[in-house]
XYZ file of C-alpha atoms in Angstrom:
574
model
C 55.248 74.791 112.528
C 54.570 78.522 112.235
C 56.143 79.957 109.060
C 56.156 83.588 107.984
C 55.500 84.651 104.420
C 55.108 87.994 102.630
C 52.400 87.810 99.979
C 51.402 90.387 97.372
C 47.908 89.722 95.932
C 46.848 91.354 92.657
C 43.062 91.078 93.057
C 40.054 93.387 92.884
C 37.817 91.083 94.957
C 38.629 91.152 98.721
C 36.743 87.865 99.276
C 38.896 86.020 96.748
C 42.000 87.425 98.406
C 40.718 86.184 101.768
C 40.376 82.651 100.373
C 44.056 82.657 99.353
C 45.082 83.896 102.793
C 42.890 81.301 104.532
C 44.457 78.477 102.516
C 47.944 79.587 103.550
C 47.014 80.035 107.222
C 45.371 76.582 107.355
C 48.733 75.153 106.276
C 50.614 76.812 109.166
C 51.719 80.089 107.587
C 51.677 83.483 109.236
C 50.933 85.797 106.332
C 51.993 89.435 105.914
C 50.073 90.613 102.882
C 48.893 93.451 100.744
C 46.212 93.593 98.055
C 46.596 95.818 94.971
C 44.253 96.423 92.070
C 46.239 98.397 89.469
C 49.688 99.079 88.065
C 50.313 102.136 90.238
C 49.480 100.316 93.499
C 51.531 97.267 92.533
C 54.575 99.373 91.553
C 54.452 101.200 94.887
C 54.159 97.911 96.788
C 57.135 96.389 94.954
C 59.248 99.461 95.693
C 58.158 99.631 99.321
C 59.342 96.188 100.479
C 60.406 92.720 99.396
C 57.890 89.940 98.769
C 58.098 86.145 98.812
C 55.363 85.415 96.261
C 52.804 87.117 94.039
C 49.292 85.765 93.422
C 47.444 87.516 90.584
C 43.941 87.320 89.189
C 44.123 86.998 85.429
C 41.749 89.864 84.646
C 40.970 93.003 86.650
C 38.983 96.091 85.608
C 42.135 98.271 85.364
C 44.858 95.620 85.228
C 45.628 91.975 84.364
C 48.087 89.213 85.287
C 50.258 89.608 82.200
C 50.677 93.331 82.869
C 51.499 92.568 86.514
C 54.047 89.958 85.386
C 55.604 92.454 82.969
C 55.881 95.070 85.743
C 57.667 92.602 88.019
C 60.105 91.762 85.246
C 60.698 95.452 84.490
C 61.841 95.867 88.077
C 64.261 92.953 87.564
C 62.599 90.846 90.266
C 62.584 87.067 90.279
C 59.572 86.101 92.435
C 57.225 83.113 92.239
C 54.275 84.398 90.184
C 51.110 82.296 90.304
C 47.901 83.175 88.475
C 44.692 82.487 90.440
C 41.673 83.034 88.207
C 37.988 82.228 88.066
C 38.365 80.822 84.601
C 41.249 80.655 82.166
C 41.545 78.959 78.818
C 44.364 76.554 78.006
C 45.819 78.813 75.307
C 45.739 81.783 77.681
C 47.401 79.742 80.419
C 50.158 78.554 78.043
C 50.767 82.153 76.897
C 51.050 83.273 80.526
C 53.528 80.505 81.317
C 55.617 81.438 78.289
C 55.595 85.042 79.467
C 57.106 83.969 82.787
C 54.270 82.914 85.099
C 55.190 79.885 87.177
C 51.761 78.241 87.604
C 48.038 78.902 87.380
C 45.146 77.835 89.626
C 41.381 78.084 89.517
C 39.669 79.972 92.353
C 37.185 77.175 92.935
C 39.986 74.626 93.436
C 42.695 75.975 95.773
C 43.887 72.615 97.131
C 47.010 72.944 94.953
C 47.787 76.475 96.121
C 50.152 75.657 98.993
C 52.004 72.768 97.225
C 52.421 74.968 94.125
C 53.623 77.924 96.207
C 56.101 75.799 98.174
C 57.450 74.255 94.963
C 57.976 77.693 93.441
C 59.636 78.998 96.617
C 62.138 76.164 96.375
C 62.686 76.809 92.667
C 63.159 80.525 93.346
C 65.724 79.712 96.042
C 67.593 77.475 93.597
C 67.549 80.271 91.015
C 68.833 82.780 93.588
C 71.640 80.420 94.650
C 72.557 79.755 91.035
C 72.552 83.480 90.301
C 74.722 84.162 93.352
C 77.120 81.384 92.324
C 77.396 82.887 88.846
C 78.031 86.299 90.370
C 80.709 84.792 92.625
C 82.312 83.093 89.622
C 82.151 86.389 87.746
C 83.896 88.148 90.606
C 86.562 85.456 90.902
C 87.102 85.447 87.149
C 87.207 89.173 86.545
C 87.807 91.008 89.829
C 90.606 91.212 92.363
C 89.458 89.875 95.724
C 91.528 92.280 97.844
C 90.852 95.630 96.184
C 87.614 94.894 94.322
C 89.222 96.263 91.153
C 89.023 94.517 87.780
C 91.783 91.966 87.333
C 94.116 91.405 84.408
C 91.528 89.408 82.419
C 88.837 92.080 82.577
C 91.385 94.849 81.958
C 92.524 93.116 78.775
C 88.886 92.820 77.676
C 88.275 96.548 78.271
C 91.541 97.405 76.532
C 90.651 95.255 73.517
C 87.316 97.063 73.224
C 89.181 100.375 73.353
C 91.551 99.206 70.600
C 88.634 98.111 68.406
C 86.863 101.451 68.945
C 90.091 103.285 68.141
C 90.253 101.572 64.740
C 86.802 102.951 63.896
C 87.021 106.300 65.675
C 90.647 107.296 66.422
C 91.194 108.999 69.758
C 94.347 109.198 71.835
C 94.718 106.705 74.678
C 97.538 105.436 76.869
C 98.242 102.421 79.074
C 100.168 102.842 82.327
C 101.746 99.914 84.166
C 102.439 100.952 87.786
C 104.772 98.950 90.021
C 105.006 99.942 93.685
C 108.637 100.452 94.634
C 109.927 98.477 97.621
C 106.514 96.917 98.298
C 108.134 93.797 99.741
C 109.908 95.984 102.298
C 106.526 97.412 103.271
C 104.935 93.964 103.466
C 107.672 92.354 105.512
C 108.407 95.481 107.556
C 104.813 96.323 108.546
C 103.336 92.831 108.136
C 100.993 91.252 105.581
C 97.812 92.802 107.014
C 99.120 96.362 106.828
C 100.679 95.547 103.469
C 97.239 94.581 102.140
C 95.655 97.679 103.698
C 98.313 99.757 101.982
C 97.455 98.209 98.598
C 93.766 98.932 99.169
C 94.551 102.580 99.919
C 96.713 102.861 96.797
C 93.835 101.453 94.745
C 91.356 103.869 96.353
C 93.576 106.871 95.731
C 94.024 105.959 92.075
C 90.289 105.274 91.665
C 89.409 108.656 93.192
C 91.827 110.418 90.833
C 90.874 108.856 87.510
C 88.081 109.939 85.165
C 84.846 107.900 84.704
C 85.970 106.794 81.237
C 89.332 105.491 82.527
C 89.916 101.892 83.597
C 91.955 100.755 86.605
C 92.943 97.161 87.370
C 95.194 95.245 89.721
C 97.369 92.986 87.562
C 99.917 91.702 90.095
C 100.724 91.640 93.789
C 102.080 95.190 93.716
C 101.172 96.187 90.173
C 98.269 98.195 88.744
C 97.290 99.101 85.202
C 95.504 102.232 84.042
C 93.819 102.744 80.685
C 93.501 106.485 80.106
C 91.011 107.224 77.320
C 89.813 110.302 75.443
C 93.130 112.160 75.750
C 93.987 115.112 73.553
C 97.610 114.225 72.869
C 100.889 112.913 74.272
C 101.410 116.035 76.371
C 98.179 115.373 78.265
C 99.297 111.779 78.851
C 102.610 112.992 80.260
C 100.732 115.395 82.540
C 98.530 112.548 83.793
C 101.602 110.461 84.603
C 103.123 113.370 86.537
C 99.882 113.727 88.522
C 99.962 110.040 89.500
C 103.513 110.340 90.785
C 102.449 113.392 92.773
C 99.375 111.867 94.434
C 101.168 108.633 95.340
C 104.105 110.452 96.947
C 101.754 111.621 99.700
C 102.207 109.206 102.643
C 99.493 106.639 103.361
C 98.004 106.403 106.854
C 97.611 102.723 107.719
C 96.368 102.336 111.302
C 98.905 104.370 113.265
C 101.674 103.993 110.700
C 102.674 106.329 107.890
C 103.828 104.447 104.802
C 105.823 106.257 102.148
C 106.270 104.763 98.717
C 106.796 105.700 95.120
C 105.860 103.951 91.882
C 107.776 103.113 88.754
C 105.604 103.569 85.670
C 105.852 102.114 82.201
C 103.810 103.887 79.536
C 102.700 102.918 76.044
C 100.264 104.873 73.866
C 98.083 104.205 70.856
C 100.774 105.316 68.399
C 102.283 101.815 68.691
C 99.224 100.708 66.674
C 99.071 97.175 68.082
C 95.993 95.090 67.299
C 95.921 93.003 70.490
C 95.515 94.112 74.100
C 98.228 91.676 75.224
C 100.733 93.461 73.003
C 100.017 96.818 74.653
C 100.167 95.345 78.150
C 103.408 93.527 77.433
C 104.928 96.741 76.085
C 103.863 98.691 79.197
C 105.250 95.947 81.450
C 108.543 96.021 79.555
C 108.756 99.798 79.994
C 108.117 99.353 83.738
C 110.950 96.850 83.957
C 113.259 99.538 82.595
C 111.705 102.227 84.812
C 112.422 100.212 87.971
C 116.133 100.460 87.322
C 115.736 103.950 88.777
C 113.171 103.947 91.573
C 110.210 106.272 90.997
C 111.018 106.690 87.325
C 108.761 106.777 84.237
C 109.708 105.185 80.939
C 107.767 105.467 77.676
C 107.979 102.280 75.644
C 109.858 102.101 72.368
C 110.419 99.200 69.990
C 114.076 98.861 71.001
C 112.939 97.798 74.469
C 110.985 94.922 72.950
C 114.080 93.731 71.116
C 116.154 93.947 74.282
C 113.463 92.155 76.293
C 113.323 89.354 73.737
C 117.088 89.006 73.909
C 116.889 88.928 77.708
C 114.256 86.183 77.603
C 116.384 84.152 75.188
C 119.426 84.600 77.391
C 117.388 83.574 80.432
C 116.273 80.369 78.687
C 119.844 79.640 77.589
C 121.149 80.265 81.115
C 118.580 77.905 82.595
C 119.624 75.245 80.108
C 123.305 75.891 80.805
C 122.736 75.401 84.554
C 120.697 72.224 84.050
C 123.206 70.710 81.642
C 126.242 71.993 83.591
C 127.641 73.977 80.671
C 129.109 76.608 83.025
C 132.508 76.262 84.587
C 134.610 77.839 87.325
C 137.819 79.812 87.196
C 139.858 80.463 90.329
C 141.756 83.683 91.024
C 144.623 83.390 93.544
C 144.772 85.559 96.671
C 148.337 86.240 97.816
C 149.885 87.068 101.159
C 151.565 90.467 100.747
C 154.098 89.654 103.458
C 155.204 86.193 102.233
C 154.160 86.283 98.560
C 152.637 82.834 99.089
C 149.232 81.812 97.891
C 146.699 81.572 100.714
C 143.336 81.358 98.961
C 141.326 81.423 95.751
C 138.113 83.142 94.742
C 135.790 80.960 92.664
C 134.372 82.836 89.660
C 131.668 81.519 87.309
C 132.317 81.604 83.573
C 129.913 80.924 80.693
C 130.848 80.199 77.114
C 127.620 80.492 75.119
C 127.324 78.147 72.147
C 126.443 81.069 69.825
C 127.526 84.282 71.532
C 130.834 83.063 72.907
C 131.989 84.330 76.302
C 129.262 86.143 78.219
C 130.340 88.507 80.970
C 129.338 87.619 84.549
C 128.217 91.242 84.776
C 125.493 90.309 82.277
C 124.324 86.858 83.347
C 124.730 87.066 87.149
C 122.232 90.008 87.499
C 119.891 88.101 85.164
C 120.168 85.029 87.382
C 119.352 87.130 90.442
C 116.331 88.767 88.780
C 114.868 85.454 87.629
C 115.678 83.316 90.678
C 118.114 81.180 88.666
C 120.785 82.300 91.129
C 119.489 79.615 93.523
C 120.292 76.563 91.345
C 123.372 78.357 89.987
C 124.628 79.083 93.512
C 124.051 75.488 94.597
C 125.986 74.223 91.581
C 128.892 76.589 92.367
C 129.070 75.452 95.998
C 129.019 71.779 95.029
C 131.556 72.291 92.243
C 133.914 74.218 94.536
C 133.757 71.517 97.197
C 134.278 68.854 94.541
C 137.331 70.744 93.300
C 138.673 70.889 96.855
C 138.540 67.114 96.950
C 140.379 66.851 93.637
C 143.130 69.233 94.821
C 143.531 67.545 98.202
C 146.669 65.643 97.188
C 148.004 67.953 94.493
C 148.077 70.998 96.784
C 148.916 69.256 100.030
C 152.306 71.026 100.226
C 150.650 74.438 100.154
C 147.996 74.085 102.812
C 146.271 75.624 104.606
C 144.378 77.007 101.613
C 140.812 78.179 101.184
C 138.357 78.856 98.382
C 135.962 81.771 98.631
C 132.483 81.557 97.102
C 130.173 84.543 96.590
C 126.673 84.377 98.065
C 123.851 86.445 96.548
C 121.186 88.167 98.581
C 118.571 85.679 97.352
C 120.694 82.722 98.458
C 121.218 84.297 101.842
C 117.503 84.275 102.679
C 116.907 80.657 101.652
C 115.822 78.723 104.770
C 117.817 75.600 103.867
C 121.112 77.364 103.065
C 122.942 76.471 106.289
C 121.877 72.808 106.148
C 122.838 72.565 102.470
C 126.321 73.978 103.035
C 126.912 71.783 106.074
C 125.947 68.685 104.085
C 128.224 69.360 101.111
C 131.110 70.267 103.434
C 130.709 66.988 105.292
C 130.677 65.074 102.021
C 133.526 66.821 100.175
C 135.733 68.961 102.377
C 138.997 67.982 104.077
C 141.368 69.682 106.482
C 143.630 70.853 103.677
C 141.399 73.299 101.795
C 138.688 75.277 103.528
C 135.484 76.873 102.265
C 134.972 80.608 102.708
C 131.875 82.642 101.896
C 131.787 86.191 100.542
C 128.812 88.531 100.830
C 128.761 92.006 99.340
C 128.338 94.911 101.715
C 125.082 96.046 100.078
C 123.517 92.569 100.317
C 124.557 92.213 103.937
C 123.081 95.554 104.938
C 119.898 95.110 102.905
C 118.962 91.934 104.783
C 120.906 92.736 107.940
C 118.908 90.865 110.583
C 118.412 87.641 108.634
C 121.907 87.827 107.114
C 123.559 88.164 110.515
C 121.595 85.206 111.856
C 122.462 82.987 108.877
C 126.122 83.985 108.705
C 126.530 83.519 112.452
C 125.354 79.903 112.113
C 127.782 79.302 109.240
C 130.626 80.944 111.131
C 129.904 78.798 114.188
C 130.173 75.798 111.890
C 133.740 76.895 111.086
C 133.268 78.720 107.778
C 135.006 82.092 107.477
C 132.911 85.038 106.290
C 134.168 87.921 104.174
C 132.558 91.251 103.235
C 133.135 91.773 99.526
C 133.317 95.146 97.718
C 133.663 96.978 101.018
C 133.293 100.735 100.726
C 130.728 100.674 97.886
C 127.660 99.971 100.031
C 125.814 102.132 102.508
C 126.795 100.753 105.904
C 128.626 102.870 108.421
C 132.074 101.867 109.556
C 130.797 101.922 113.126
C 128.449 99.040 112.258
C 131.342 96.822 111.241
C 131.995 95.386 114.700
C 128.466 93.940 114.899
C 128.837 91.740 111.824
C 129.862 88.057 112.032
C 132.847 88.411 109.682
C 136.529 87.523 109.556
C 137.764 89.433 106.514
C 137.127 92.705 104.709
C 137.724 93.030 100.973
C 138.441 96.578 99.796
C 136.714 97.247 96.500
C 138.934 97.521 93.416
C 137.609 101.017 92.641
C 139.574 102.388 95.623
C 142.725 100.420 94.801
C 142.729 101.500 91.151
C 142.601 105.195 92.060
C 144.588 105.345 95.292
C 147.760 106.573 93.555
C 146.067 109.318 91.504
C 143.563 110.257 94.215
C 144.798 110.918 97.762
C 141.248 110.729 99.079
C 140.987 107.114 97.894
C 144.324 106.361 99.535
C 143.022 107.823 102.800
C 139.920 105.619 102.535
C 142.036 102.504 101.977
C 144.246 103.368 104.946
C 141.189 104.025 107.148
C 139.539 100.718 106.246
C 142.736 98.764 106.921
C 143.307 100.504 110.249
C 139.739 99.994 111.437
C 139.661 96.358 110.322
C 142.858 95.629 112.265
C 141.415 97.219 115.379
C 138.508 94.816 115.050
C 140.866 91.840 114.501
C 139.767 91.471 110.892
C 141.979 90.545 107.947
C 142.028 92.735 104.829
C 142.142 91.703 101.175
C 142.739 94.354 98.514
C 140.985 93.596 95.207
C 142.119 94.775 91.799
C 145.878 94.944 92.448
C 147.360 95.497 89.001
C 150.759 97.125 89.520
C 153.857 96.630 91.638
C 153.447 100.138 93.102
C 149.931 99.329 94.280
C 151.238 96.186 95.929
C 154.042 98.075 97.664
C 151.673 100.759 98.984
C 149.348 98.103 100.378
C 152.315 96.389 102.027
C 153.318 99.657 103.649
C 149.777 99.997 105.024
C 150.031 96.469 106.512
C 147.305 95.063 104.273
C 147.567 91.298 104.627
C 146.389 90.033 101.248
C 146.122 91.087 97.625
C 144.149 89.838 94.636
C 144.376 91.018 91.066
C 146.010 90.708 87.663
C 149.401 91.712 89.050
C 149.472 88.265 90.646
C 147.271 86.278 88.310
C 144.129 86.426 86.242
C 141.357 83.896 87.075
C 142.515 80.486 85.884
C 140.733 77.230 85.005
C 141.365 74.412 87.514
C 143.773 72.530 85.256
C 146.130 75.541 85.176
C 146.113 76.270 88.920
C 148.522 73.532 89.965
C 151.102 74.507 87.326
C 150.745 78.161 88.254
C 151.464 77.413 91.933
C 154.481 75.290 91.079
C 155.899 78.124 88.948
C 155.434 80.973 91.410
C 158.814 80.674 93.169
C 159.866 84.007 91.695
C 157.334 85.698 93.921
C 158.800 84.168 97.059
C 162.320 85.056 95.997
C 161.386 88.707 95.585
C 160.416 89.083 99.249
C-alpha cells in the first residue's frame, strides 16, 4: 500500500540521506523530503511546513543531533526524532535518549529503520491524542463551551491570584456580577438558538470593551463576572460600571432580529478586604440580587446585605422544612353577597407560625417561595388541604350551599405542565357538589404568561372550575383585553376600595370596572371592604360581592362553622 510521509533529514552526506529514503521507499512509502546541514537551514525547514519524522546524523561539520533536537524542542514540536549515525557510543546514545531522542540506528544496519519509524509514529499519535484530550479536559474544566470565556472555576482562580497580589502590592480592583434582565423572555420569545447567539454577542461586546488586564467569565446561564484591575479609585470603578450599562443598552442584531436588553449589576471592591475569592463573588452575587429588584440597576455591596441574605437563606430552609412537615395552616376569609348578606365563598389564605420568629407575614414568605421554587410544593399542599377541608365541611355546611373556596395560583404554578391533571385528580378524590373549588390568578401573572395562562385556565374552566382575576386594576392589561380571558369573576384590588371615598378618581375606576365586568357577564368581588359606607357604595354600584374585615377577618377552619351560625344579624339588616 502506498503511504505518504514527510521526512526532514539532518545530514551532510547526500549518499547517506539517499539510503534512508531508499529504505522507506522499499517498504511502500512515498517520501516528501528535505535535507539540511545546519541550524539555519533546519529552522527554516521547520517553519516552512510540518514534518512527520526527523532523521539526524549525530555529528555534522556545523551541527549535531543534540543541537537539532534542542532546536525542535525550542519550537515546541513533538516529532519522532531518530539518530542515524556511522558510529555512536553507548554513553552518547543514552545521553541523546535522555535529551529527548526516540531511537538511534547505525548507518550500516538500516533494517530497523522502518519498524523504528513506524513505532515512533504510533507513539507520537498517542501523545498527540493524549495532549488533545488534556486540552479538551482543560477547556471543559475551565472554559464555557458556548462563549469560549473562562468559567466560574477559572475566574475564581484568577480572582484569588489578584487577591494574593493585592496583599503584597495594594492596588484598587473591583468585581462586577452582571445578570441579563429578562433573558428568559428573550430565550423563549426568540428561541434557544437566537438566545445563545445573543449571549455570544453580549460576551463579545464585553470582551471588546475591557482592558487586557481585566478578566471576564460566564458564571451562569445569563450571568457574567468581570474583574477590573489596576483602577485608580472608586470613582473610576463607578465610571466603568456606567460604561457597561451604556454599551449593553445598544440593541443586538441577531440574524434579522433586534434584541434589546439591560443588565443588573452587583459590585464589590477590594475595600471589603476578603481573603477568599468565593467571598468576593458571593458578595457581588448578593448585590446583584438586590439590583434586580429594579431592572437595569447597580448596587454596591455592603455588609448589611450579607446579613439580610443569610437571614433569607435561613428563612428559606425553615420554609422548606415547614412545607415538608406540614407546619403551615390555612385560614379562610368569607366572601359575602352584598344583596343578600349571605356567605357565598371563602378565600383560602396560607399562614405560618415560625417556631422562633412567631407569625411571619405572607408578604414575606410567599415571594420567597416564588423566588426559590418552593411555591410548587406549597401550592400543591394548599390545593390538597383546601379540597380536604371541603370534604370535612360537606355535612356541617350543607345548609349553606352552594359554597366555594378560592385558591390563589402563582405564575410558576400556572406554567407547570401537570397542573391541570393534578387539580382534576384531587377534585375527583375530595370534592362534592356542595362546595366548589375556584382558582384566582393575579392580573399581572395572567398578562405576563398570557398565551400559556389562557390555554391552562381554559382547560380548567372547561372542567367546571371557576376562574377569578385577583387584584384587578394593579396590573398592566387593558380593559379591552378583558373579554378574551377565560374568567368568571373580577376582584377589584383593595387599594381602590380603601380610597374610593376620599378620592373620586378611585371611585370612578371602581364604577368603570363594575360596569365593564357586567357587560361581559362577569361577577365582581370588592376586596378590602372595611366600613359600612364602603359596603353601601358598592351596593349602590351593583357590585355583587364583598370581602374584608367589615365582614370578617380570615379565620381558622374550626371557627368558620360557628361564625356562619352566628351571622344572622347580617341577614336581618338587609
